[in-house]
mmCIF file of C-alpha atoms in Angstrom:
data_model
loop_
_atom_site.group_PDB
_atom_site.id
_atom_site.type_symbol
_atom_site.label_atom_id
_atom_site.label_comp_id
_atom_site.label_asym_id
_atom_site.label_seq_id
_atom_site.Cartn_x
_atom_site.Cartn_y
_atom_site.Cartn_z
ATOM 1 C CA MET A 1020 22.328 0.438 -12.970
ATOM 2 C CA ALA A 1021 18.740 2.207 -12.238
ATOM 3 C CA GLN A 1022 19.065 3.092 -8.881
ATOM 4 C CA VAL A 1023 16.592 6.333 -8.057
ATOM 5 C CA SER A 1024 17.432 8.401 -4.930
ATOM 6 C CA LEU A 1025 15.131 11.181 -3.328
ATOM 7 C CA ARG A 1026 17.531 13.179 -1.350
ATOM 8 C CA ASN A 1027 15.861 15.762 0.858
ATOM 9 C CA VAL A 1028 13.447 16.489 -2.039
ATOM 10 C CA CYS A 1029 10.254 18.897 -1.593
ATOM 11 C CA LYS A 1030 7.820 20.574 -3.410
ATOM 12 C CA VAL A 1031 5.699 23.677 -2.153
ATOM 13 C CA PHE A 1032 2.765 24.889 -4.323
ATOM 14 C CA PRO A 1033 1.730 28.776 -4.632
ATOM 15 C CA GLY A 1034 0.310 29.904 -1.484
ATOM 16 C CA ASN A 1035 2.772 28.112 0.676
ATOM 17 C CA ILE A 1036 1.169 24.887 0.568
ATOM 18 C CA LYS A 1037 3.457 21.856 0.961
ATOM 19 C CA ALA A 1038 2.898 18.795 -1.072
ATOM 20 C CA VAL A 1039 6.087 16.904 -0.288
ATOM 21 C CA ASP A 1040 8.228 17.606 2.872
ATOM 22 C CA ALA A 1041 11.930 16.851 2.649
ATOM 23 C CA VAL A 1042 11.546 13.109 1.112
ATOM 24 C CA ASN A 1043 14.577 11.002 1.343
ATOM 25 C CA LEU A 1044 14.134 7.460 -0.867
ATOM 26 C CA SER A 1045 16.655 5.457 -2.146
ATOM 27 C CA ILE A 1046 14.998 2.567 -4.663
ATOM 28 C CA GLU A 1047 17.620 -0.161 -5.429
ATOM 29 C CA ASN A 1048 18.197 -1.450 -9.153
ATOM 30 C CA LYS A 1049 15.535 -3.567 -10.171
ATOM 31 C CA GLU A 1050 13.345 -3.247 -7.545
ATOM 32 C CA PHE A 1051 9.755 -2.651 -7.030
ATOM 33 C CA MET A 1052 8.726 0.126 -5.052
ATOM 34 C CA VAL A 1053 5.152 1.076 -4.064
ATOM 35 C CA LEU A 1054 4.585 4.723 -3.031
ATOM 36 C CA VAL A 1055 1.246 4.145 -0.763
ATOM 37 C CA GLY A 1056 -0.956 6.580 1.079
ATOM 38 C CA PRO A 1057 -4.419 8.269 0.796
ATOM 39 C CA SER A 1058 -5.296 10.973 -1.849
ATOM 40 C CA GLY A 1059 -3.219 14.361 -1.309
ATOM 41 C CA CYS A 1060 -0.374 12.497 0.234
ATOM 42 C CA GLY A 1061 1.980 13.609 -2.047
ATOM 43 C CA LYS A 1062 2.601 10.470 -3.858
ATOM 44 C CA SER A 1063 1.581 11.292 -7.433
ATOM 45 C CA THR A 1064 3.260 14.561 -7.131
ATOM 46 C CA THR A 1065 6.604 12.594 -6.147
ATOM 47 C CA LEU A 1066 6.309 10.387 -8.844
ATOM 48 C CA ARG A 1067 5.825 13.215 -11.261
ATOM 49 C CA MET A 1068 9.272 14.777 -9.922
ATOM 50 C CA ILE A 1069 11.048 11.883 -10.309
ATOM 51 C CA ALA A 1070 9.509 11.771 -14.024
ATOM 52 C CA GLY A 1071 10.277 15.788 -14.728
ATOM 53 C CA LEU A 1072 6.718 16.676 -15.220
ATOM 54 C CA GLU A 1073 6.621 18.505 -12.211
ATOM 55 C CA ASP A 1074 9.479 21.156 -10.961
ATOM 56 C CA ILE A 1075 11.172 20.275 -7.049
ATOM 57 C CA SER A 1076 11.382 23.021 -5.125
ATOM 58 C CA ALA A 1077 14.560 21.898 -2.991
ATOM 59 C CA GLY A 1078 16.277 19.062 -2.960
ATOM 60 C CA GLU A 1079 18.508 16.236 -5.499
ATOM 61 C CA ILE A 1080 16.699 13.525 -7.493
ATOM 62 C CA TYR A 1081 19.273 11.049 -8.951
ATOM 63 C CA ILE A 1082 18.605 8.555 -11.721
ATOM 64 C CA GLY A 1083 21.040 6.012 -12.113
ATOM 65 C CA ASN A 1084 23.494 8.068 -10.091
ATOM 66 C CA LYS A 1085 23.060 11.141 -12.286
ATOM 67 C CA LEU A 1086 21.639 14.306 -10.736
ATOM 68 C CA VAL A 1087 18.493 15.045 -13.173
ATOM 69 C CA ASN A 1088 16.909 17.989 -10.997
ATOM 70 C CA ASP A 1089 17.450 20.107 -14.319
ATOM 71 C CA LEU A 1090 16.909 17.325 -16.956
ATOM 72 C CA PRO A 1091 13.846 17.352 -19.355
ATOM 73 C CA ALA A 1092 11.499 14.585 -18.865
ATOM 74 C CA LYS A 1093 12.512 13.463 -22.303
ATOM 75 C CA ASP A 1094 16.413 12.889 -21.474
ATOM 76 C CA ARG A 1095 15.616 10.884 -18.419
ATOM 77 C CA ASP A 1096 15.172 7.628 -19.385
ATOM 78 C CA ILE A 1097 12.033 6.787 -17.800
ATOM 79 C CA ALA A 1098 8.495 5.616 -19.246
ATOM 80 C CA MET A 1099 5.582 6.785 -17.586
ATOM 81 C CA VAL A 1100 2.339 4.872 -17.345
ATOM 82 C CA PHE A 1101 -0.771 6.987 -16.447
ATOM 83 C CA GLN A 1102 -3.870 6.299 -14.659
ATOM 84 C CA ASN A 1103 -6.052 7.584 -17.578
ATOM 85 C CA TYR A 1104 -4.127 5.467 -19.998
ATOM 86 C CA ALA A 1105 -3.165 8.697 -22.293
ATOM 87 C CA LEU A 1106 -3.540 6.858 -25.480
ATOM 88 C CA TYR A 1107 -4.548 8.886 -28.974
ATOM 89 C CA PRO A 1108 -7.506 8.085 -29.672
ATOM 90 C CA HIS A 1109 -7.145 8.643 -33.724
ATOM 91 C CA MET A 1110 -4.125 5.824 -33.408
ATOM 92 C CA THR A 1111 -4.206 2.389 -33.240
ATOM 93 C CA ALA A 1112 -2.771 0.292 -30.553
ATOM 94 C CA PHE A 1113 0.524 -0.440 -33.000
ATOM 95 C CA GLU A 1114 0.443 3.115 -33.448
ATOM 96 C CA ASN A 1115 0.246 4.225 -29.785
ATOM 97 C CA MET A 1116 3.144 1.966 -29.113
ATOM 98 C CA SER A 1117 5.359 2.736 -31.489
ATOM 99 C CA PHE A 1118 4.755 6.526 -31.420
ATOM 100 C CA GLY A 1119 7.704 7.528 -28.838
ATOM 101 C CA LEU A 1120 10.202 5.303 -31.048
ATOM 102 C CA ARG A 1121 9.183 7.272 -34.202
ATOM 103 C CA LEU A 1122 9.979 10.655 -32.598
ATOM 104 C CA ARG A 1123 13.318 9.400 -31.887
ATOM 105 C CA ARG A 1124 13.878 8.130 -35.267
ATOM 106 C CA ILE A 1125 14.635 4.470 -34.627
ATOM 107 C CA PRO A 1126 14.409 2.433 -37.799
ATOM 108 C CA LYS A 1127 11.329 0.770 -38.720
ATOM 109 C CA ALA A 1128 12.438 -2.740 -38.435
ATOM 110 C CA GLU A 1129 13.319 -2.228 -34.943
ATOM 111 C CA ILE A 1130 10.436 -0.552 -34.066
ATOM 112 C CA ILE A 1131 8.239 -3.600 -35.941
ATOM 113 C CA GLN A 1132 10.306 -6.008 -33.788
ATOM 114 C CA ARG A 1133 9.956 -3.811 -30.420
ATOM 115 C CA VAL A 1134 6.273 -3.526 -30.593
ATOM 116 C CA ASN A 1135 5.643 -7.352 -31.394
ATOM 117 C CA ASP A 1136 7.973 -8.256 -28.432
ATOM 118 C CA ALA A 1137 6.165 -6.243 -26.246
ATOM 119 C CA ALA A 1138 2.668 -7.484 -27.351
ATOM 120 C CA ASP A 1139 3.770 -10.815 -27.180
ATOM 121 C CA ILE A 1140 4.659 -10.618 -23.458
ATOM 122 C CA LEU A 1141 1.137 -8.712 -22.714
ATOM 123 C CA GLY A 1142 -0.763 -11.148 -24.868
ATOM 124 C CA ILE A 1143 -2.312 -7.810 -27.124
ATOM 125 C CA LYS A 1144 -0.672 -8.828 -30.618
ATOM 126 C CA LYS A 1145 -4.559 -9.147 -32.047
ATOM 127 C CA LEU A 1146 -5.104 -5.833 -30.943
ATOM 128 C CA LEU A 1147 -2.571 -3.738 -32.412
ATOM 129 C CA ASN A 1148 -4.681 -2.665 -35.029
ATOM 130 C CA ARG A 1149 -7.518 -1.815 -32.839
ATOM 131 C CA LYS A 1150 -8.039 1.800 -31.765
ATOM 132 C CA PRO A 1151 -8.299 2.726 -28.378
ATOM 133 C CA LYS A 1152 -12.373 3.188 -28.583
ATOM 134 C CA GLU A 1153 -12.531 -0.723 -30.100
ATOM 135 C CA LEU A 1154 -10.886 -1.806 -26.586
ATOM 136 C CA SER A 1155 -12.055 -2.688 -22.742
ATOM 137 C CA GLY A 1156 -10.327 -0.638 -20.236
ATOM 138 C CA GLY A 1157 -7.784 -3.466 -19.424
ATOM 139 C CA GLU A 1158 -6.591 -3.941 -23.101
ATOM 140 C CA ARG A 1159 -6.149 0.241 -23.256
ATOM 141 C CA GLN A 1160 -4.337 -0.210 -20.027
ATOM 142 C CA ARG A 1161 -1.886 -3.246 -21.888
ATOM 143 C CA VAL A 1162 -1.490 -1.220 -24.547
ATOM 144 C CA ALA A 1163 -0.288 1.632 -22.409
ATOM 145 C CA VAL A 1164 2.159 -0.406 -20.306
ATOM 146 C CA GLY A 1165 3.325 -1.560 -24.031
ATOM 147 C CA ARG A 1166 4.345 1.821 -24.760
ATOM 148 C CA ALA A 1167 6.279 1.949 -22.324
ATOM 149 C CA ILE A 1168 7.723 -1.470 -22.842
ATOM 150 C CA VAL A 1169 9.043 -0.949 -26.280
ATOM 151 C CA ARG A 1170 10.996 2.268 -24.969
ATOM 152 C CA LYS A 1171 13.127 -0.072 -22.844
ATOM 153 C CA PRO A 1172 13.642 2.394 -20.282
ATOM 154 C CA MET A 1173 15.806 2.828 -17.271
ATOM 155 C CA VAL A 1174 12.797 3.346 -15.085
ATOM 156 C CA PHE A 1175 8.907 2.588 -15.225
ATOM 157 C CA LEU A 1176 7.079 4.703 -13.414
ATOM 158 C CA PHE A 1177 3.359 3.654 -12.902
ATOM 159 C CA ASP A 1178 0.670 6.278 -11.665
ATOM 160 C CA GLU A 1179 -2.549 4.604 -10.334
ATOM 161 C CA PRO A 1180 -2.602 2.445 -13.303
ATOM 162 C CA LEU A 1181 -5.353 0.029 -12.056
ATOM 163 C CA SER A 1182 -7.949 2.555 -10.569
ATOM 164 C CA ASN A 1183 -10.206 2.701 -13.659
ATOM 165 C CA LEU A 1184 -10.404 -1.044 -13.760
ATOM 166 C CA ASP A 1185 -13.216 -3.196 -12.138
ATOM 167 C CA ALA A 1186 -12.438 -5.155 -9.204
ATOM 168 C CA LYS A 1187 -11.770 -8.418 -11.080
ATOM 169 C CA MET A 1188 -9.734 -6.789 -13.780
ATOM 170 C CA ARG A 1189 -7.929 -4.722 -11.169
ATOM 171 C CA VAL A 1190 -6.337 -8.365 -9.855
ATOM 172 C CA GLN A 1191 -5.604 -9.952 -13.355
ATOM 173 C CA MET A 1192 -3.417 -6.612 -14.259
ATOM 174 C CA ARG A 1193 -1.775 -6.593 -11.197
ATOM 175 C CA THR A 1194 -0.397 -10.171 -11.399
ATOM 176 C CA GLU A 1195 0.449 -8.975 -14.938
ATOM 177 C CA ILE A 1196 2.589 -6.184 -13.807
ATOM 178 C CA HIS A 1197 4.013 -8.203 -10.971
ATOM 179 C CA LYS A 1198 5.043 -10.962 -13.932
ATOM 180 C CA LEU A 1199 6.186 -8.128 -15.926
ATOM 181 C CA HIS A 1200 8.595 -7.001 -13.386
ATOM 182 C CA THR A 1201 9.860 -10.631 -13.178
ATOM 183 C CA ARG A 1202 10.628 -10.676 -16.573
ATOM 184 C CA LEU A 1203 12.100 -7.382 -17.623
ATOM 185 C CA GLN A 1204 14.361 -7.286 -14.260
ATOM 186 C CA THR A 1205 13.701 -3.555 -14.151
ATOM 187 C CA THR A 1206 13.150 -0.521 -11.662
ATOM 188 C CA ILE A 1207 9.598 0.190 -11.051
ATOM 189 C CA ILE A 1208 7.964 3.014 -8.971
ATOM 190 C CA TYR A 1209 4.469 2.465 -8.428
ATOM 191 C CA VAL A 1210 1.991 4.646 -7.095
ATOM 192 C CA THR A 1211 -1.416 3.687 -5.447
ATOM 193 C CA HIS A 1212 -3.770 4.773 -2.431
ATOM 194 C CA ASP A 1213 -4.805 0.895 -2.914
ATOM 195 C CA GLN A 1214 -3.006 -0.814 0.276
ATOM 196 C CA VAL A 1215 -3.740 -4.420 -1.120
ATOM 197 C CA GLU A 1216 -1.763 -3.377 -3.962
ATOM 198 C CA ALA A 1217 0.997 -2.413 -2.444
ATOM 199 C CA MET A 1218 0.774 -5.387 0.202
ATOM 200 C CA THR A 1219 0.512 -7.525 -2.911
ATOM 201 C CA MET A 1220 3.276 -6.111 -5.491
ATOM 202 C CA GLY A 1221 5.609 -4.073 -3.893
ATOM 203 C CA ASP A 1222 9.166 -5.723 -2.992
ATOM 204 C CA ARG A 1223 9.309 -2.310 -0.181
ATOM 205 C CA ILE A 1224 6.386 -0.024 0.341
ATOM 206 C CA ALA A 1225 6.878 3.722 1.205
ATOM 207 C CA VAL A 1226 3.822 4.935 3.395
ATOM 208 C CA MET A 1227 2.819 8.634 2.742
ATOM 209 C CA LYS A 1228 0.665 11.125 4.761
ATOM 210 C CA ASP A 1229 0.759 14.828 3.835
ATOM 211 C CA GLY A 1230 3.570 14.826 1.749
ATOM 212 C CA ILE A 1231 5.965 12.915 4.502
ATOM 213 C CA LEU A 1232 7.080 9.786 4.217
ATOM 214 C CA HIS A 1233 6.385 7.834 7.752
ATOM 215 C CA GLN A 1234 7.887 4.264 6.928
ATOM 216 C CA VAL A 1235 9.794 2.321 4.240
ATOM 217 C CA ALA A 1236 10.064 -1.798 4.773
ATOM 218 C CA ASP A 1237 8.997 -4.599 2.944
ATOM 219 C CA PRO A 1238 5.099 -5.097 3.318
ATOM 220 C CA ILE A 1239 5.282 -7.793 5.903
ATOM 221 C CA GLN A 1240 7.377 -5.641 8.194
ATOM 222 C CA VAL A 1241 5.095 -2.735 7.770
ATOM 223 C CA TYR A 1242 2.192 -4.750 8.497
ATOM 224 C CA ASP A 1243 3.738 -6.604 11.702
ATOM 225 C CA HIS A 1244 5.816 -3.823 13.094
ATOM 226 C CA PRO A 1245 3.948 -0.170 12.141
ATOM 227 C CA LYS A 1246 6.318 2.856 12.970
ATOM 228 C CA ASN A 1247 3.196 4.715 13.986
ATOM 229 C CA LYS A 1248 -0.930 4.613 14.715
ATOM 230 C CA PHE A 1249 -1.237 6.037 11.188
ATOM 231 C CA VAL A 1250 0.732 3.512 9.187
ATOM 232 C CA ALA A 1251 -0.815 0.644 11.545
ATOM 233 C CA GLY A 1252 -4.252 2.251 10.766
ATOM 234 C CA PHE A 1253 -3.670 2.318 6.992
ATOM 235 C CA ILE A 1254 -2.309 -0.714 6.088
ATOM 236 C CA GLY A 1255 -4.583 -3.462 6.839
ATOM 237 C CA SER A 1256 -8.058 -4.923 5.360
ATOM 238 C CA PRO A 1257 -9.925 -4.114 7.821
ATOM 239 C CA PRO A 1258 -8.032 -1.721 9.585
ATOM 240 C CA MET A 1259 -6.396 -2.304 13.010
ATOM 241 C CA ASN A 1260 -8.613 -1.854 15.644
ATOM 242 C CA PHE A 1261 -7.644 1.249 18.267
ATOM 243 C CA MET A 1262 -8.940 1.595 21.680
ATOM 244 C CA GLN A 1263 -8.056 4.262 24.127
ATOM 245 C CA GLY A 1264 -7.098 3.033 27.677
ATOM 246 C CA LYS A 1265 -4.321 3.053 30.692
ATOM 247 C CA ILE A 1266 -1.567 0.450 31.583
ATOM 248 C CA ILE A 1267 -2.491 -0.486 34.923
ATOM 249 C CA LYS A 1268 -0.621 -2.666 37.625
ATOM 250 C CA LYS A 1269 -2.317 -5.706 39.764
ATOM 251 C CA ASP A 1270 -0.482 -8.337 41.739
ATOM 252 C CA GLY A 1271 2.735 -7.770 40.222
ATOM 253 C CA ARG A 1272 1.256 -7.708 36.338
ATOM 254 C CA LEU A 1273 0.240 -5.408 33.659
ATOM 255 C CA TYR A 1274 -3.131 -4.914 32.256
ATOM 256 C CA PHE A 1275 -4.538 -2.848 29.316
ATOM 257 C CA ASP A 1276 -7.332 -1.405 30.807
ATOM 258 C CA GLU A 1277 -10.449 0.816 28.919
ATOM 259 C CA GLY A 1278 -13.087 0.306 31.576
ATOM 260 C CA LYS A 1279 -15.037 -2.607 29.541
ATOM 261 C CA ILE A 1280 -12.017 -4.209 28.311
ATOM 262 C CA HIS A 1281 -9.157 -5.551 30.831
ATOM 263 C CA VAL A 1282 -6.444 -7.658 29.328
ATOM 264 C CA LYS A 1283 -2.840 -8.885 30.368
ATOM 265 C CA LEU A 1284 0.342 -7.814 28.955
ATOM 266 C CA VAL A 1285 2.474 -10.631 27.770
ATOM 267 C CA ASP A 1286 5.624 -10.516 29.869
ATOM 268 C CA ASP A 1287 8.172 -10.180 26.565
ATOM 269 C CA ILE A 1288 6.818 -6.422 26.900
ATOM 270 C CA ARG A 1289 6.814 -5.780 30.506
ATOM 271 C CA GLN A 1290 9.947 -3.704 30.579
ATOM 272 C CA LYS A 1291 8.948 -1.326 27.763
ATOM 273 C CA MET A 1292 5.511 -0.666 29.664
ATOM 274 C CA THR A 1293 6.632 -0.153 32.964
ATOM 275 C CA SER A 1294 6.487 3.576 32.025
ATOM 276 C CA TYR A 1295 3.216 3.998 30.817
ATOM 277 C CA ILE A 1296 1.670 2.694 33.756
ATOM 278 C CA ASP A 1297 -1.386 4.643 34.970
ATOM 279 C CA ARG A 1298 -0.771 6.652 31.466
ATOM 280 C CA GLU A 1299 -3.274 6.984 28.653
ATOM 281 C CA LEU A 1300 -2.184 5.213 25.549
ATOM 282 C CA THR A 1301 -3.941 3.371 22.517
ATOM 283 C CA PHE A 1302 -3.992 -0.121 22.223
ATOM 284 C CA GLY A 1303 -4.213 -1.685 18.572
ATOM 285 C CA ILE A 1304 -5.279 -5.094 17.661
ATOM 286 C CA ARG A 1305 -5.825 -6.863 14.252
ATOM 287 C CA SER A 1306 -9.269 -7.948 13.181
ATOM 288 C CA GLU A 1307 -7.703 -11.587 12.748
ATOM 289 C CA ASP A 1308 -5.949 -11.735 16.463
ATOM 290 C CA ILE A 1309 -9.504 -11.846 17.911
ATOM 291 C CA TYR A 1310 -11.207 -14.984 18.305
ATOM 292 C CA ASP A 1311 -14.653 -16.103 19.172
ATOM 293 C CA LYS A 1312 -14.104 -18.149 22.821
ATOM 294 C CA LEU A 1313 -16.536 -20.669 21.635
ATOM 295 C CA PHE A 1314 -13.992 -22.119 19.102
ATOM 296 C CA VAL A 1315 -10.976 -21.532 21.150
ATOM 297 C CA SER A 1316 -9.830 -24.613 23.354
ATOM 298 C CA GLU A 1317 -7.951 -23.232 25.867
ATOM 299 C CA ALA A 1318 -8.204 -19.519 26.515
ATOM 300 C CA PRO A 1319 -6.366 -17.551 29.106
ATOM 301 C CA PRO A 1320 -9.191 -16.140 31.164
ATOM 302 C CA GLU A 1321 -7.590 -12.795 31.756
ATOM 303 C CA ASN A 1322 -7.568 -12.528 27.604
ATOM 304 C CA ILE A 1323 -11.396 -12.938 27.430
ATOM 305 C CA VAL A 1324 -13.167 -9.904 27.018
ATOM 306 C CA ARG A 1325 -17.413 -9.745 26.815
ATOM 307 C CA VAL A 1326 -18.766 -7.809 24.006
ATOM 308 C CA LYS A 1327 -21.995 -7.142 22.114
ATOM 309 C CA CYS A 1328 -22.097 -8.116 18.338
ATOM 310 C CA GLU A 1329 -24.266 -5.430 16.220
ATOM 311 C CA VAL A 1330 -23.083 -6.629 12.645
ATOM 312 C CA PHE A 1331 -22.181 -9.752 11.063
ATOM 313 C CA GLU A 1332 -21.149 -9.612 7.273
ATOM 314 C CA PRO A 1333 -20.389 -13.128 5.461
ATOM 315 C CA ILE A 1334 -17.854 -12.664 3.045
ATOM 316 C CA GLY A 1335 -17.046 -16.196 1.484
ATOM 317 C CA SER A 1336 -14.157 -17.695 3.487
ATOM 318 C CA GLU A 1337 -14.745 -15.152 6.673
ATOM 319 C CA VAL A 1338 -17.156 -13.352 8.480
ATOM 320 C CA TYR A 1339 -16.459 -9.703 9.726
ATOM 321 C CA LEU A 1340 -17.824 -8.985 13.257
ATOM 322 C CA TYR A 1341 -19.138 -5.545 14.103
ATOM 323 C CA LEU A 1342 -18.478 -5.426 17.967
ATOM 324 C CA ASN A 1343 -19.318 -2.898 20.912
ATOM 325 C CA THR A 1344 -17.884 -2.631 24.266
ATOM 326 C CA GLY A 1345 -19.951 0.174 25.380
ATOM 327 C CA LYS A 1346 -17.112 2.667 25.074
ATOM 328 C CA HIS A 1347 -15.478 1.400 21.928
ATOM 329 C CA THR A 1348 -16.402 -0.172 18.495
ATOM 330 C CA PHE A 1349 -13.872 -2.959 16.613
ATOM 331 C CA ILE A 1350 -13.756 -5.611 13.950
ATOM 332 C CA ALA A 1351 -13.408 -9.391 14.508
ATOM 333 C CA ARG A 1352 -12.275 -11.250 11.397
ATOM 334 C CA VAL A 1353 -13.512 -14.849 12.232
ATOM 335 C CA GLY A 1354 -14.516 -18.391 10.428
ATOM 336 C CA ALA A 1355 -16.978 -18.671 7.986
ATOM 337 C CA HIS A 1356 -18.598 -21.001 10.363
ATOM 338 C CA ASP A 1357 -19.129 -18.091 12.880
ATOM 339 C CA ARG A 1358 -22.756 -16.900 12.999
ATOM 340 C CA PRO A 1359 -23.282 -15.111 16.763
ATOM 341 C CA LYS A 1360 -26.836 -13.737 17.668
ATOM 342 C CA ILE A 1361 -26.642 -10.053 16.593
ATOM 343 C CA ASN A 1362 -27.201 -7.973 19.718
ATOM 344 C CA GLN A 1363 -26.476 -10.390 22.277
ATOM 345 C CA ASP A 1364 -23.196 -10.749 24.363
ATOM 346 C CA MET A 1365 -20.435 -13.094 23.063
ATOM 347 C CA ASP A 1366 -16.800 -13.995 24.628
ATOM 348 C CA LEU A 1367 -14.091 -12.896 22.766
ATOM 349 C CA VAL A 1368 -10.064 -13.908 22.880
ATOM 350 C CA PHE A 1369 -7.711 -11.450 22.312
ATOM 351 C CA ASP A 1370 -4.209 -12.442 21.336
ATOM 352 C CA MET A 1371 -2.258 -10.229 23.330
ATOM 353 C CA SER A 1372 1.104 -11.759 21.609
ATOM 354 C CA LYS A 1373 0.018 -9.607 18.775
ATOM 355 C CA ALA A 1374 -0.903 -6.487 20.403
ATOM 356 C CA HIS A 1375 0.436 -3.054 19.500
ATOM 357 C CA PHE A 1376 0.554 0.341 21.584
ATOM 358 C CA PHE A 1377 1.019 3.533 20.638
ATOM 359 C CA ASP A 1378 2.128 6.584 22.486
ATOM 360 C CA LYS A 1379 -0.853 9.077 22.857
ATOM 361 C CA ASP A 1380 0.987 12.228 22.406
ATOM 362 C CA THR A 1381 3.500 11.150 19.673
ATOM 363 C CA GLU A 1382 1.435 8.407 18.005
ATOM 364 C CA GLU A 1383 4.491 6.484 17.582
ATOM 365 C CA THR A 1384 4.837 2.709 18.415
ATOM 366 C CA ILE A 1385 6.176 1.735 21.603
ATOM 367 C CA VAL A 1386 5.685 -1.870 20.711
#
């Protein structure tokens, strides 16, 4: 079984720079776990500690129920795919893929079989006699993945493997890696700063910032129920809109008020919000939960907001509207048919059943 468990794992670099701070994470057998976060958050350092390429400062790492803190990388039964592919330029694709097997003195016939099987899976059999300089970025990435596959490890580790590819190839390779996981039924730990990759690939995602693990859950849970303001703003494209304001009580009802925006809270969250009456907090709403009133048949008047549209960006099936209340700017994601006039006022409808609220001081989610 290929479970991976991190227990209070820390990494402190010289100068008392804490790159990873007491991370606790359990990855189940055959799970596709994605570590995601901004550059410098500690995700690659965490992966390198699992691989044995980086010493840990404190804590314990288990692979398959075996403590591996002091185990060399070659003895951990893992295979790693790097961002820069790490292919030997003087070797053919076949030689690159078989190199680790030859070092382990695997019989020649078995090496040939394993490489051919991996090449079939990845669709690169016709490329086996080419050297890396004769391959495209996507082909080199396939060879790097193939080199990992032939080892038949307990755990695959991917360190931002798609970041050097163009947009179209990233989408294609994302799909290929996802299909590969389904076919091989093995444990994968995948590091990326791209939240779209995280959302589309992971069984669960672990969101990191400043060496701290902020939330671990399936992608939809993280998207719909972020644990704090950082997670809410990092996961989602465009990012969640945030506005500072107060909860006020009027005629027995609760409203969020930021000066120009005055919208009623849904009854379901009223009890949780009573302690925030007349207190500053952060209101969050995703761009797809804001609608142009022209295309809403029945809009509650207390959820209508008048704003100025400063820019609109058509992106094919959707349009991004960049809006200004005079106090806050935010983005609405609307249908492709929506073409408001620039620098003129328009009415929007906020879907308050999808609203998020965060404590101003702790930035933790209230509802």
